[in-house]
Structure formats: C-alpha cells, structure tokens
GROMACS .gro file of C-alpha atoms in nm:
model
  178
    1MET     CA    1  -0.438  -5.854   4.387
    2SER     CA    2  -0.621  -6.118   4.589
    3ARG     CA    3  -0.991  -6.103   4.514
    4ILE     CA    4  -1.078  -6.260   4.847
    5GLY     CA    5  -0.818  -6.076   5.054
    6LYS     CA    6  -0.920  -5.727   4.949
    7GLN     CA    7  -1.290  -5.771   5.034
    8PRO     CA    8  -1.386  -5.603   5.362
    9ILE     CA    9  -1.557  -5.806   5.636
   10GLU     CA   10  -1.881  -5.655   5.766
   11ILE     CA   11  -1.892  -5.657   6.147
   12PRO     CA   12  -2.247  -5.679   6.293
   13SER     CA   13  -2.333  -5.453   6.587
   14THR     CA   14  -2.353  -5.756   6.822
   15VAL     CA   15  -1.990  -5.854   6.753
   16ASN     CA   16  -1.680  -5.712   6.924
   17VAL     CA   17  -1.337  -5.747   6.763
   18ALA     CA   18  -1.010  -5.704   6.956
   19ILE     CA   19  -0.693  -5.679   6.747
   20SER     CA   20  -0.350  -5.728   6.901
   21PRO     CA   21  -0.020  -5.801   6.723
   22GLY     CA   22  -0.039  -6.158   6.595
   23ARG     CA   23  -0.384  -6.233   6.742
   24VAL     CA   24  -0.747  -6.141   6.677
   25GLN     CA   25  -1.033  -6.208   6.922
   26VAL     CA   26  -1.398  -6.201   6.819
   27ASN     CA   27  -1.687  -6.197   7.070
   28GLY     CA   28  -2.046  -6.250   6.962
   29PRO     CA   29  -2.383  -6.383   7.073
   30LEU     CA   30  -2.279  -6.749   7.027
   31GLY     CA   31  -1.940  -6.728   7.197
   32GLU     CA   32  -1.581  -6.615   7.166
   33LEU     CA   33  -1.312  -6.717   6.918
   34SER     CA   34  -0.943  -6.632   6.906
   35GLN     CA   35  -0.707  -6.680   6.612
   36ALA     CA   36  -0.334  -6.632   6.567
   37VAL     CA   37  -0.268  -6.433   6.250
   38PRO     CA   38   0.059  -6.352   6.071
   39ARG     CA   39   0.214  -6.038   6.224
   40ARG     CA   40   0.303  -5.900   5.880
   41MET     CA   41  -0.063  -5.868   5.775
   42LYS     CA   42  -0.212  -5.528   5.852
   43ILE     CA   43  -0.558  -5.575   6.007
   44GLU     CA   44  -0.768  -5.262   6.059
   45LEU     CA   45  -1.114  -5.207   6.205
   46ALA     CA   46  -1.292  -4.894   6.082
   47ASP     CA   47  -1.658  -4.801   6.024
   48GLY     CA   48  -1.785  -5.149   6.118
   49GLN     CA   49  -1.559  -5.316   5.862
   50LEU     CA   50  -1.251  -5.530   5.908
   51THR     CA   51  -0.990  -5.504   5.632
   52VAL     CA   52  -0.673  -5.703   5.572
   53ALA     CA   53  -0.377  -5.562   5.376
   54ARG     CA   54  -0.052  -5.731   5.280
   55PRO     CA   55   0.289  -5.564   5.312
   56THR     CA   56   0.447  -5.684   4.985
   57GLU     CA   57   0.361  -5.864   4.662
   58ARG     CA   58   0.582  -6.166   4.742
   59GLY     CA   59   0.421  -6.506   4.693
   60GLU     CA   60   0.418  -6.587   5.064
   61ASP     CA   61   0.240  -6.261   5.153
   62ARG     CA   62  -0.007  -6.307   4.868
   63ALA     CA   63  -0.097  -6.654   4.999
   64LEU     CA   64  -0.138  -6.533   5.358
   65HIS     CA   65  -0.353  -6.237   5.251
   66GLY     CA   66  -0.655  -6.440   5.137
   67LEU     CA   67  -0.607  -6.698   5.412
   68THR     CA   68  -0.608  -6.436   5.687
   69ARG     CA   69  -0.920  -6.269   5.549
   70SER     CA   70  -1.103  -6.604   5.521
   71LEU     CA   71  -1.012  -6.704   5.876
   72LEU     CA   72  -1.140  -6.373   6.015
   73ALA     CA   73  -1.462  -6.389   5.809
   74ASN     CA   74  -1.526  -6.743   5.936
   75MET     CA   75  -1.475  -6.626   6.295
   76VAL     CA   76  -1.730  -6.346   6.254
   77GLU     CA   77  -1.980  -6.583   6.090
   78GLY     CA   78  -1.919  -6.846   6.358
   79VAL     CA   79  -2.000  -6.619   6.654
   80THR     CA   80  -2.312  -6.479   6.482
   81LYS     CA   81  -2.472  -6.775   6.297
   82GLY     CA   82  -2.254  -7.075   6.381
   83PHE     CA   83  -2.166  -7.367   6.155
   84GLU     CA   84  -2.319  -7.710   6.115
   85LYS     CA   85  -2.250  -8.027   5.916
   86HIS     CA   86  -2.525  -8.276   5.838
   87LEU     CA   87  -2.448  -8.649   5.826
   88GLU     CA   88  -2.671  -8.935   5.713
   89ILE     CA   89  -2.651  -9.297   5.823
   90GLN     CA   90  -2.751  -9.565   5.573
   91GLY     CA   91  -2.771  -9.934   5.645
   92VAL     CA   92  -3.014 -10.183   5.797
   93GLY     CA   93  -3.004 -10.146   6.175
   94TYR     CA   94  -2.763  -9.852   6.164
   95ARG     CA   95  -2.871  -9.567   6.392
   96ALA     CA   96  -2.752  -9.283   6.610
   97SER     CA   97  -2.875  -9.153   6.943
   98LEU     CA   98  -2.773  -8.905   7.209
   99ARG     CA   99  -2.664  -9.022   7.552
  100GLY     CA  100  -2.647  -8.695   7.744
  101THR     CA  101  -2.420  -8.484   7.524
  102ASP     CA  102  -2.238  -8.787   7.379
  103LEU     CA  103  -2.318  -8.934   7.038
  104GLU     CA  104  -2.386  -9.308   7.039
  105LEU     CA  105  -2.355  -9.488   6.704
  106ALA     CA  106  -2.478  -9.840   6.629
  107VAL     CA  107  -2.324  -9.907   6.288
  108GLY     CA  108  -2.278 -10.280   6.254
  109PHE     CA  109  -2.005 -10.343   6.510
  110SER     CA  110  -2.048 -10.582   6.801
  111HIS     CA  111  -2.057 -10.275   7.027
  112THR     CA  112  -2.190  -9.921   7.006
  113VAL     CA  113  -1.941  -9.641   6.940
  114VAL     CA  114  -1.966  -9.348   7.184
  115MET     CA  115  -1.816  -9.015   7.077
  116LYS     CA  116  -1.766  -8.729   7.320
  117PRO     CA  117  -1.799  -8.379   7.172
  118ARG     CA  118  -1.503  -8.143   7.171
  119PRO     CA  119  -1.539  -7.819   7.369
  120GLY     CA  120  -1.767  -7.584   7.176
  121ILE     CA  121  -1.921  -7.865   6.966
  122THR     CA  122  -2.270  -8.010   7.011
  123PHE     CA  123  -2.441  -8.307   6.848
  124ASP     CA  124  -2.805  -8.313   6.742
  125VAL     CA  125  -2.995  -8.624   6.629
  126PRO     CA  126  -3.330  -8.519   6.474
  127ALA     CA  127  -3.389  -8.873   6.341
  128PRO     CA  128  -3.212  -9.204   6.413
  129THR     CA  129  -3.041  -9.186   6.074
  130GLN     CA  130  -2.936  -8.819   6.088
  131VAL     CA  131  -2.662  -8.645   6.286
  132ILE     CA  132  -2.596  -8.272   6.294
  133VAL     CA  133  -2.262  -8.141   6.424
  134LYS     CA  134  -2.289  -7.777   6.541
  135GLY     CA  135  -2.039  -7.524   6.670
  136THR     CA  136  -1.884  -7.178   6.628
  137ASP     CA  137  -1.541  -7.282   6.497
  138LYS     CA  138  -1.562  -7.395   6.133
  139GLN     CA  139  -1.245  -7.605   6.153
  140GLN     CA  140  -1.358  -7.789   6.469
  141VAL     CA  141  -1.704  -7.860   6.321
  142GLY     CA  142  -1.549  -8.003   6.004
  143GLN     CA  143  -1.293  -8.210   6.196
  144THR     CA  144  -1.556  -8.355   6.430
  145ALA     CA  145  -1.787  -8.440   6.138
  146ALA     CA  146  -1.496  -8.613   5.962
  147GLU     CA  147  -1.423  -8.818   6.276
  148VAL     CA  148  -1.789  -8.926   6.301
  149ARG     CA  149  -1.786  -9.025   5.932
  150ALA     CA  150  -1.459  -9.217   5.981
  151VAL     CA  151  -1.631  -9.454   6.228
  152ARG     CA  152  -1.801  -9.626   5.931
  153PRO     CA  153  -1.727  -9.459   5.594
  154PRO     CA  154  -1.968  -9.545   5.311
  155GLU     CA  155  -1.869  -9.861   5.124
  156PRO     CA  156  -1.898  -9.876   4.742
  157TYR     CA  157  -2.100 -10.198   4.699
  158LYS     CA  158  -2.415 -10.143   4.904
  159GLY     CA  159  -2.357  -9.780   5.008
  160LYS     CA  160  -2.386  -9.860   5.378
  161GLY     CA  161  -2.216  -9.627   5.624
  162ILE     CA  162  -2.205  -9.268   5.744
  163ARG     CA  163  -2.189  -8.996   5.477
  164TYR     CA  164  -2.230  -8.622   5.446
  165ARG     CA  165  -2.582  -8.517   5.345
  166ASP     CA  166  -2.483  -8.404   4.995
  167GLU     CA  167  -2.209  -8.665   4.939
  168VAL     CA  168  -2.238  -8.888   4.633
  169VAL     CA  169  -2.093  -9.237   4.680
  170ARG     CA  170  -1.977  -9.402   4.359
  171ARG     CA  171  -2.117  -9.752   4.349
  172LYS     CA  172  -1.937 -10.057   4.214
  173VAL     CA  173  -2.087 -10.363   4.052
  174GLY     CA  174  -2.048 -10.675   4.264
  175LYS     CA  175  -1.968 -11.029   4.151
  176ARG     CA  176  -2.190 -11.173   3.883
  177ALA     CA  177  -2.276 -11.535   3.813
  178ALA     CA  178  -2.132 -11.637   3.478
   0.00000   0.00000   0.00000
C-alpha cells in the first residue's frame, strides 16, 4: 500500500474543495487552483479530510495513487500558505532589481535581462543579491525559479552566477603555473 497515497489531507476551514469527475478545484485565501486528476482514482471529501483511493493493485494505479494525493496536498498548501523559492546571486557587479512587477537581472551580460512573471507568480527582491519567487502553484514556482537560475547558472571555477539558497556548487581547481 502506498504510504503517501493512503494519508488523508486535512482541509482547513478557509478552503473549499469541489470534486468533479477528472478534475478537482481548490479555493482558499490566496487564490484558486484546478487540477486534472485520473478518473480511476476515487477522491472523497468527508469530515474535513480529503482521501484518495485506488481501484486496483496494478502498477499503474499504484503509481497514480501517491501522485494524485501529493498533487492535491500541494494545492491545499498552495492556497493557504503559498510556495516560495529563494535564489542568491554571486559575482562582482551582479544584482537584481524590480521594475514594476518584472525582474531585472544584471549578471555580466552587455545588457540587463528582464523577466516577466507568469500569471500567479510574483518576484520579491529583499536585497540586490537575493530573489524570492512566490506563488500558489508549486510547479509554476519551481519552473519560474529554474528559468531565473538558467539566465546565469553558477560556474564551477569562481562560483559566480545565480543559485538556489541551499545549493552547493562543486568547485574545480583552475590552471596552475608549473
């Protein structure tokens, strides 16, 4: 039995869940999310808890069981608390700033890179070398953070570039005089 799939999801009082065949909608204080789910999975809402059950023990159903439960739990967490990814910028002269809602990055190119946020995503720049990507959809937050990092990924010799806050960059030894 899936350890993740059989855990119930606690639904806070501020969250509304609408279940229809093949789709689940979640409304909360931070917004609304909708997710297509496999029709075979049995999703039930009772006593403030959302449960997911699988129809058979086949490998495909077993895989979808935990996935469906995780997607629904992330939706509930997203509309109540939200998600955020922290990025750090390292390098002399490298910095970030906000221009309206757009993120402007000066990371060693001859021009600044301007990134527009996706719908439901916001950028925050508490310091010139820090960027926070916030939103309700976990997948969109992660994808946007990955796109910001891809502008100038950290390089292994000096460590310059954009990295996640807890990312460890393996450093290489440069050329040495013989």
